[in-house]
Amino acid sequence: MNAIGSAEELAERRHRLQRLMTASGLQACLITQNVGLYYWSGSMQTGYLFIPAQGEPTYYVRRSLSRAIRESAARTVPLGSFRSFGDTLARDYPELFADGRRPTVGADLDVLPAQTFLRLREAAPNVELRDGSAMMRRVRSVKSAGEIALIETAAQAAAAALDVALGRIREGMTELEVMTILESEMRRHGHIGLMRMRGYNQEIMTGMVAAGDAAAEPSYFDGPAGGRGLTPAAPQSASRRPIGAGEPILLDIGCCLDGYTIDQTRTAVIGELDEELSRAYDVSVRILRHVESLLRPGASPEALYAEALRLADEEGLAAHFMGFGEDQVRFLGHGIGLEIDEWPVLARGFADPLEPGVVLAIEPKFTFPGRGVVGIENTYAITADGFRTLTASPERLFRLPLHS
């Protein structure tokens, strides 16, 4: 069995996409992005996966064909001349092109580069390309038991690494030194060394280790805390700033095993936090507990976000919730799986009810410019009657000893 699932599971994913195609009037979908190729075929070799609304898919591979044949659960053939891709599709799927018909094909246009889109239109003028990314993301938002098990295994690796790192943190260590410990330990467990994001120009390292004012420094990263980073060429995550006593240390880390990622956050301090930061941390936990009480099939993502906003406002912390000022983000959590930023998002505009199999990272955090960020984040799987917590790290404010 491929790490991503059995041939039967991959076929079921394609059937779910085919049902959505039929409902929306599409005759096929064209998958171009690596993550989508992997999810629907079991391989991540360069090429195009064509999935008709009825019938069997074909994986057209440029390289490496031999490896794709070994890995893929779909019919796998050479791409051949890209300039004649439309002719190849018409030959392989004559029923879609009969009597001069021009089938409507959904593509992952949210991630497809404009140049590639234009080349595809030129290579396949007999196809009308439309945006099919929403239905693709909807299918992927519901995970199988096997996918959830992979995320849970990644959670256990992250928890083991965090436990080692917490035991080594000392005043004067740099954020980068702590991140090095975390990354080294997670790599020993099979972390692939990156966490994928779908958003354009969004990148993520192995999460973030940031203390004090460096954690609260704004960044392009679309999250409540980005971190200072090493240079303007990497303006997020850990820096070479030494960690001091009494300041919050935000440990927002992920671990990716077999393509599937856990996302979690814990807060630590060498010594004690001041009263305001400690209270804000307690509020983040209360918000998480309240959202958990509502977390079940049928719950509205945007309603969960609204509840978190209400609680933060009642506690007088709305100005600090999920960032500060113009850098506040407008969400509470996000789907997670092969990518960090999957659907659904706990944000306005996401009204479709949660269903069993959805996996969410929920991260209430508070940012205090010049002082730091505190908060907590867990990853959850929605079950038939509620939820299951996948994150394995203990939940507490980690108070680390001062060393002379």
Coordinates of C-alpha atoms in Angstrom, one line a residue:
M1 CA 0.0 0.0 0.0
N2 CA 1.2 3.5 -0.8
A3 CA 1.7 5.7 2.2
I4 CA -1.1 7.9 1.0
G5 CA -3.6 5.0 0.9
S6 CA -4.7 1.9 -0.9
A7 CA -5.7 1.8 -4.5
E8 CA -9.3 1.5 -3.3
E9 CA -9.0 4.7 -1.2
L10 CA -7.5 6.6 -4.1
A11 CA -10.3 5.4 -6.3
E12 CA -12.9 6.6 -3.7
R13 CA -11.3 10.1 -3.7
R14 CA -11.6 10.2 -7.5
H15 CA -15.2 9.1 -7.3
R16 CA -16.0 11.9 -4.8
L17 CA -14.5 14.4 -7.2
Q18 CA -16.4 12.9 -10.1
R19 CA -19.7 13.3 -8.2
L20 CA -19.0 17.0 -7.7
M21 CA -18.0 17.3 -11.4
T22 CA -21.3 15.9 -12.5
A23 CA -23.2 18.1 -10.2
S24 CA -21.4 21.2 -11.5
G25 CA -21.6 20.4 -15.2
L26 CA -17.9 19.6 -15.7
Q27 CA -16.9 16.8 -18.1
A28 CA -13.5 16.3 -16.5
C29 CA -10.8 17.7 -14.1
L30 CA -7.2 18.3 -14.9
I31 CA -4.8 18.1 -11.9
T32 CA -1.5 19.9 -12.3
Q33 CA -0.2 20.6 -8.8
N34 CA 2.1 18.2 -7.0
V35 CA 0.0 17.8 -3.9
G36 CA -3.1 17.1 -6.0
L37 CA -1.3 14.6 -8.2
Y38 CA -0.1 12.8 -5.0
Y39 CA -3.6 12.9 -3.4
W40 CA -5.4 11.5 -6.5
S41 CA -2.8 9.2 -8.1
G42 CA -0.4 8.2 -5.3
S43 CA 2.6 9.7 -7.2
M44 CA 4.2 13.2 -7.3
Q45 CA 6.0 13.0 -10.6
T46 CA 5.8 15.8 -13.1
G47 CA 2.8 15.6 -15.3
Y48 CA -1.0 16.0 -15.6
L49 CA -3.7 13.8 -14.2
F50 CA -6.9 13.9 -16.3
I51 CA -10.0 12.6 -14.4
P52 CA -13.2 12.4 -16.5
A53 CA -16.5 12.8 -14.8
Q54 CA -17.2 9.2 -15.9
G55 CA -14.6 6.5 -16.5
E56 CA -11.0 6.0 -15.5
P57 CA -8.3 8.7 -15.2
T58 CA -5.0 8.9 -17.0
Y59 CA -1.8 10.3 -15.5
Y60 CA 0.3 11.9 -18.3
V61 CA 3.9 12.0 -17.0
R62 CA 6.9 14.0 -18.3
R63 CA 9.3 12.7 -15.6
S64 CA 10.0 10.3 -14.1
L65 CA 7.7 8.0 -16.0
S66 CA 9.2 4.8 -14.6
R67 CA 8.8 6.0 -11.0
A68 CA 5.3 7.2 -11.7
I69 CA 4.3 3.8 -13.1
R70 CA 5.6 2.1 -9.9
E71 CA 3.8 4.5 -7.6
S72 CA 0.6 5.6 -9.3
A73 CA -2.8 3.9 -8.8
A74 CA -4.1 5.4 -12.1
R75 CA -3.3 4.5 -15.7
T76 CA 0.1 6.1 -16.3
V77 CA 1.5 6.9 -19.7
P78 CA 4.1 9.2 -21.2
L79 CA 3.0 12.8 -21.7
G80 CA 4.5 12.9 -25.2
S81 CA 4.5 16.2 -27.1
F82 CA 3.0 18.8 -25.0
R83 CA 2.0 20.8 -28.1
S84 CA -0.4 18.1 -29.0
F85 CA -1.8 17.4 -25.6
G86 CA -5.3 18.2 -26.8
D87 CA -5.0 15.6 -29.6
T88 CA -3.8 13.1 -27.0
L89 CA -6.8 13.7 -24.8
A90 CA -9.2 13.4 -27.8
R91 CA -7.6 10.1 -28.7
D92 CA -7.8 8.7 -25.2
Y93 CA -11.3 10.1 -24.4
P94 CA -13.1 10.1 -27.8
E95 CA -16.6 10.2 -26.1
L96 CA -15.8 13.6 -24.6
F97 CA -14.9 15.1 -28.0
A98 CA -17.4 13.4 -30.3
D99 CA -19.1 15.5 -33.0
G100 CA -16.7 18.3 -32.4
R101 CA -17.7 18.8 -28.8
R102 CA -15.4 21.0 -26.6
P103 CA -15.5 19.5 -23.1
T104 CA -15.5 21.8 -20.0
V105 CA -12.6 20.8 -17.8
G106 CA -12.0 22.0 -14.3
A107 CA -8.4 22.8 -13.3
D108 CA -6.6 23.8 -10.1
L109 CA -6.5 27.5 -11.3
D110 CA -5.9 28.7 -7.8
V111 CA -2.3 27.4 -8.0
L112 CA -1.7 27.0 -11.8
P113 CA 0.9 29.6 -13.0
A114 CA -0.5 31.9 -15.6
Q115 CA 2.2 30.9 -18.1
T116 CA 1.3 27.2 -17.8
F117 CA -2.4 28.1 -18.2
L118 CA -1.7 29.9 -21.4
R119 CA 0.4 27.1 -22.7
L120 CA -2.3 24.6 -21.8
R121 CA -4.9 26.6 -23.7
E122 CA -2.6 26.7 -26.7
A123 CA -1.8 22.9 -26.5
A124 CA -5.4 21.9 -25.9
P125 CA -7.6 24.4 -27.8
N126 CA -10.3 21.7 -28.0
V127 CA -10.8 22.0 -24.2
E128 CA -12.5 24.8 -22.2
L129 CA -10.6 25.2 -18.9
R130 CA -12.5 26.5 -15.9
D131 CA -11.7 26.8 -12.2
G132 CA -12.2 23.5 -10.4
S133 CA -10.1 24.3 -7.4
A134 CA -13.0 24.8 -5.0
M135 CA -14.4 21.3 -5.6
M136 CA -10.9 19.8 -5.3
R137 CA -10.3 21.5 -2.0
R138 CA -13.7 20.4 -0.8
V139 CA -13.0 16.8 -1.5
R140 CA -9.6 17.0 0.3
S141 CA -11.1 18.6 3.4
V142 CA -12.6 15.3 4.5
K143 CA -9.9 12.9 5.6
S144 CA -10.0 9.1 5.7
A145 CA -9.1 7.1 8.8
G146 CA -5.7 6.4 7.2
E147 CA -5.0 10.1 6.6
I148 CA -5.9 10.9 10.1
A149 CA -3.6 8.2 11.4
L150 CA -0.7 9.7 9.5
I151 CA -1.4 13.1 11.0
E152 CA -1.6 11.6 14.5
T153 CA 1.7 9.8 13.9
A154 CA 3.2 13.2 13.0
A155 CA 1.8 14.6 16.2
Q156 CA 3.6 12.1 18.3
A157 CA 6.9 12.9 16.6
A158 CA 6.3 16.6 17.2
A159 CA 5.5 15.9 20.8
A160 CA 8.7 13.9 21.3
A161 CA 10.8 16.6 19.7
L162 CA 9.2 19.4 21.8
D163 CA 9.8 17.4 25.0
V164 CA 13.5 17.2 24.1
A165 CA 13.8 20.9 23.2
L166 CA 12.0 22.0 26.4
G167 CA 14.5 20.2 28.4
R168 CA 17.4 22.0 26.8
I169 CA 16.2 25.6 26.6
R170 CA 18.4 27.9 28.6
E171 CA 18.5 31.7 29.0
G172 CA 20.8 33.1 26.3
M173 CA 20.2 30.4 23.8
T174 CA 19.1 31.7 20.4
E175 CA 15.7 31.0 18.8
L176 CA 17.6 29.3 16.0
E177 CA 19.4 27.0 18.4
V178 CA 16.1 25.8 19.8
M179 CA 14.6 25.3 16.3
T180 CA 17.7 23.3 15.4
I181 CA 17.0 20.9 18.3
L182 CA 13.3 20.6 17.2
E183 CA 14.2 20.0 13.5
S184 CA 16.9 17.5 14.3
E185 CA 14.6 15.5 16.6
M186 CA 11.7 15.5 14.1
R187 CA 13.9 14.5 11.2
R188 CA 15.0 11.5 13.2
H189 CA 11.3 10.5 13.3
G190 CA 10.9 11.0 9.5
H191 CA 9.9 14.6 9.2
I192 CA 10.3 15.4 5.5
G193 CA 11.9 18.8 6.3
L194 CA 9.1 21.1 5.0
M195 CA 5.4 21.8 5.4
R196 CA 3.6 22.6 2.2
M197 CA 1.3 25.6 1.7
R198 CA -1.1 26.3 -1.1
G199 CA -1.3 30.1 -0.9
Y200 CA 0.6 32.1 -3.5
N201 CA 3.9 33.4 -2.1
Q202 CA 3.3 31.7 1.2
E203 CA 6.0 29.5 2.6
I204 CA 6.6 27.8 5.9
M205 CA 9.6 26.3 7.6
T206 CA 9.2 23.8 10.4
G207 CA 7.0 26.3 12.1
M208 CA 8.3 29.0 14.4
V209 CA 10.3 29.5 17.5
A210 CA 10.3 33.1 18.6
A211 CA 10.6 34.9 22.0
G212 CA 9.6 38.3 23.3
D213 CA 9.5 41.1 20.8
A214 CA 10.8 39.0 17.9
A215 CA 7.6 36.8 18.1
A216 CA 5.4 39.9 17.9
E217 CA 7.3 41.4 14.9
P218 CA 5.0 41.6 11.9
S219 CA 5.6 39.5 8.9
Y220 CA 4.2 38.8 5.4
F221 CA 3.2 35.3 6.7
D222 CA -0.5 34.9 6.9
G223 CA -0.7 33.9 10.5
P224 CA -1.1 35.6 13.9
A225 CA 2.6 35.5 14.5
G226 CA 5.4 35.3 11.9
G227 CA 8.6 35.9 13.8
R228 CA 11.6 37.9 12.8
G229 CA 13.5 35.3 10.8
L230 CA 17.1 35.2 10.0
T231 CA 17.3 37.9 7.2
P232 CA 14.9 39.8 4.9
A233 CA 15.4 36.8 2.6
A234 CA 13.7 34.6 5.2
P235 CA 11.5 37.1 7.1
Q236 CA 9.7 34.7 9.4
S237 CA 10.3 32.0 12.0
A238 CA 13.4 31.8 14.2
S239 CA 16.1 34.4 14.4
R240 CA 19.5 34.6 16.1
R241 CA 18.0 36.6 19.0
P242 CA 18.9 35.3 22.4
I243 CA 16.0 34.1 24.6
G244 CA 15.7 36.0 27.9
A245 CA 14.1 35.2 31.2
G246 CA 10.5 36.2 31.8
E247 CA 9.5 36.5 28.1
P248 CA 7.1 34.3 26.3
I249 CA 8.6 31.7 24.0
L250 CA 6.2 30.8 21.2
L251 CA 6.8 27.2 20.0
D252 CA 4.5 27.0 16.9
I253 CA 5.8 23.9 15.1
G254 CA 4.7 21.3 12.6
C255 CA 5.9 17.9 11.6
C256 CA 5.2 16.3 8.2
L257 CA 5.3 12.5 7.8
D258 CA 4.4 10.9 4.5
G259 CA 3.2 14.3 3.3
Y260 CA 0.7 14.8 6.2
T261 CA 1.3 17.6 8.7
I262 CA 0.5 18.3 12.3
D263 CA 0.3 21.9 13.5
Q264 CA 0.6 22.8 17.2
T265 CA 1.6 25.6 19.4
R266 CA 2.8 25.7 23.0
T267 CA 4.0 28.7 25.1
A268 CA 7.0 28.5 27.4
V269 CA 8.8 30.9 29.7
I270 CA 12.1 30.8 31.6
G271 CA 11.0 31.8 35.0
E272 CA 7.6 33.5 35.1
L273 CA 5.4 35.6 32.7
D274 CA 4.1 39.0 33.9
E275 CA 0.5 39.2 35.0
E276 CA -0.9 40.5 31.7
L277 CA 0.7 38.0 29.5
S278 CA -0.1 35.2 31.9
R279 CA -3.8 36.2 31.9
A280 CA -3.8 36.4 28.1
Y281 CA -2.5 32.9 27.9
D282 CA -5.2 31.7 30.2
V283 CA -7.8 33.4 28.0
S284 CA -6.4 31.6 24.9
V285 CA -7.0 28.3 26.7
R286 CA -10.5 29.3 27.7
I287 CA -11.3 30.2 24.1
L288 CA -10.0 26.9 23.0
R289 CA -12.1 25.0 25.5
H290 CA -15.2 26.9 24.5
V291 CA -14.6 26.2 20.8
E292 CA -14.1 22.6 21.7
S293 CA -17.5 22.5 23.4
L294 CA -19.1 23.5 20.0
L295 CA -16.9 21.3 17.8
R296 CA -19.0 18.7 16.2
P297 CA -20.6 17.7 12.8
G298 CA -23.0 20.5 11.7
A299 CA -21.1 23.3 13.4
S300 CA -20.5 26.4 11.2
P301 CA -16.8 27.4 10.9
E302 CA -17.7 31.1 10.7
A303 CA -19.9 30.7 13.9
L304 CA -16.9 29.2 15.8
Y305 CA -14.8 32.1 14.7
A306 CA -17.5 34.6 15.8
E307 CA -17.6 32.9 19.3
A308 CA -13.8 33.3 19.6
L309 CA -14.0 37.0 18.7
R310 CA -16.8 37.5 21.2
L311 CA -14.8 35.9 24.1
A312 CA -11.7 37.9 23.2
D313 CA -13.7 41.1 23.2
E314 CA -15.4 40.3 26.6
E315 CA -12.0 39.8 28.1
G316 CA -10.8 43.2 26.8
L317 CA -8.2 41.6 24.5
A318 CA -9.8 42.0 21.1
A319 CA -7.1 44.4 19.9
H320 CA -4.5 41.7 20.6
F321 CA -6.4 38.7 19.3
M322 CA -4.7 36.9 16.3
G323 CA -2.2 39.6 15.8
F324 CA -2.2 43.3 16.4
G325 CA -3.4 46.4 14.5
E326 CA -3.3 46.2 10.8
D327 CA -1.5 42.8 11.1
Q328 CA -4.4 41.0 12.7
V329 CA -5.5 37.9 10.7
R330 CA -9.2 37.2 10.3
F331 CA -9.4 33.6 11.2
L332 CA -9.2 31.3 14.2
G333 CA -8.1 28.1 12.6
H334 CA -7.7 26.2 9.4
G335 CA -8.0 22.8 7.8
I336 CA -4.8 20.8 7.6
G337 CA -3.5 17.7 5.9
L338 CA -1.1 17.6 2.9
E339 CA -1.0 21.4 3.1
I340 CA -1.1 23.7 6.1
D341 CA -3.8 26.0 4.7
E342 CA -6.5 23.6 3.7
W343 CA -10.3 24.1 3.9
P344 CA -12.3 24.8 5.8
V345 CA -11.1 27.9 7.5
L346 CA -12.6 29.1 10.8
A347 CA -13.4 32.5 9.4
R348 CA -16.2 34.6 7.9
G349 CA -17.5 33.2 4.6
F350 CA -17.1 29.6 5.6
A351 CA -20.6 28.6 6.4
D352 CA -20.7 25.0 5.2
P353 CA -21.2 22.8 8.2
L354 CA -18.3 20.6 9.5
E355 CA -18.6 16.9 8.8
P356 CA -16.8 13.8 10.1
G357 CA -13.3 13.5 8.8
V358 CA -12.5 17.2 8.7
V359 CA -9.2 18.0 10.4
L360 CA -8.7 21.4 11.9
A361 CA -5.9 23.3 13.6
I362 CA -7.3 25.8 16.0
E363 CA -5.0 28.5 17.3
P364 CA -6.2 31.3 19.6
K365 CA -3.2 33.6 20.2
F366 CA -2.6 37.1 21.6
T367 CA 0.1 39.5 20.3
F368 CA 1.6 42.3 22.4
P369 CA 4.0 44.5 20.3
G370 CA 7.4 44.8 21.9
R371 CA 6.6 42.1 24.4
G372 CA 5.7 38.8 22.7
V373 CA 2.9 36.4 21.7
V374 CA 1.1 33.8 23.9
G375 CA -1.3 31.2 22.9
I376 CA -2.1 27.5 22.2
E377 CA -2.9 25.4 19.2
N378 CA -4.2 21.9 18.8
T379 CA -5.2 19.8 15.8
Y380 CA -8.5 18.0 15.9
A381 CA -10.4 15.4 13.8
I382 CA -14.2 15.8 13.6
T383 CA -15.9 12.5 14.5
A384 CA -19.4 11.3 14.1
D385 CA -20.4 12.7 17.5
G386 CA -17.8 15.4 18.3
F387 CA -14.0 15.5 17.9
R388 CA -10.8 13.8 18.8
T389 CA -7.6 15.7 19.7
L390 CA -4.7 14.6 17.5
T391 CA -2.1 16.8 19.2
A392 CA 0.0 14.8 21.7
S393 CA 2.0 17.5 23.6
P394 CA 0.8 18.3 27.1
E395 CA -1.3 21.4 27.4
R396 CA 0.2 23.9 29.8
L397 CA 2.3 27.0 30.1
F398 CA 5.8 25.5 30.3
R399 CA 7.6 27.3 33.1
L400 CA 11.3 26.5 32.6
P401 CA 13.8 26.8 35.5
L402 CA 16.3 29.6 35.7
H403 CA 19.9 28.4 35.7
S404 CA 22.7 30.3 37.4

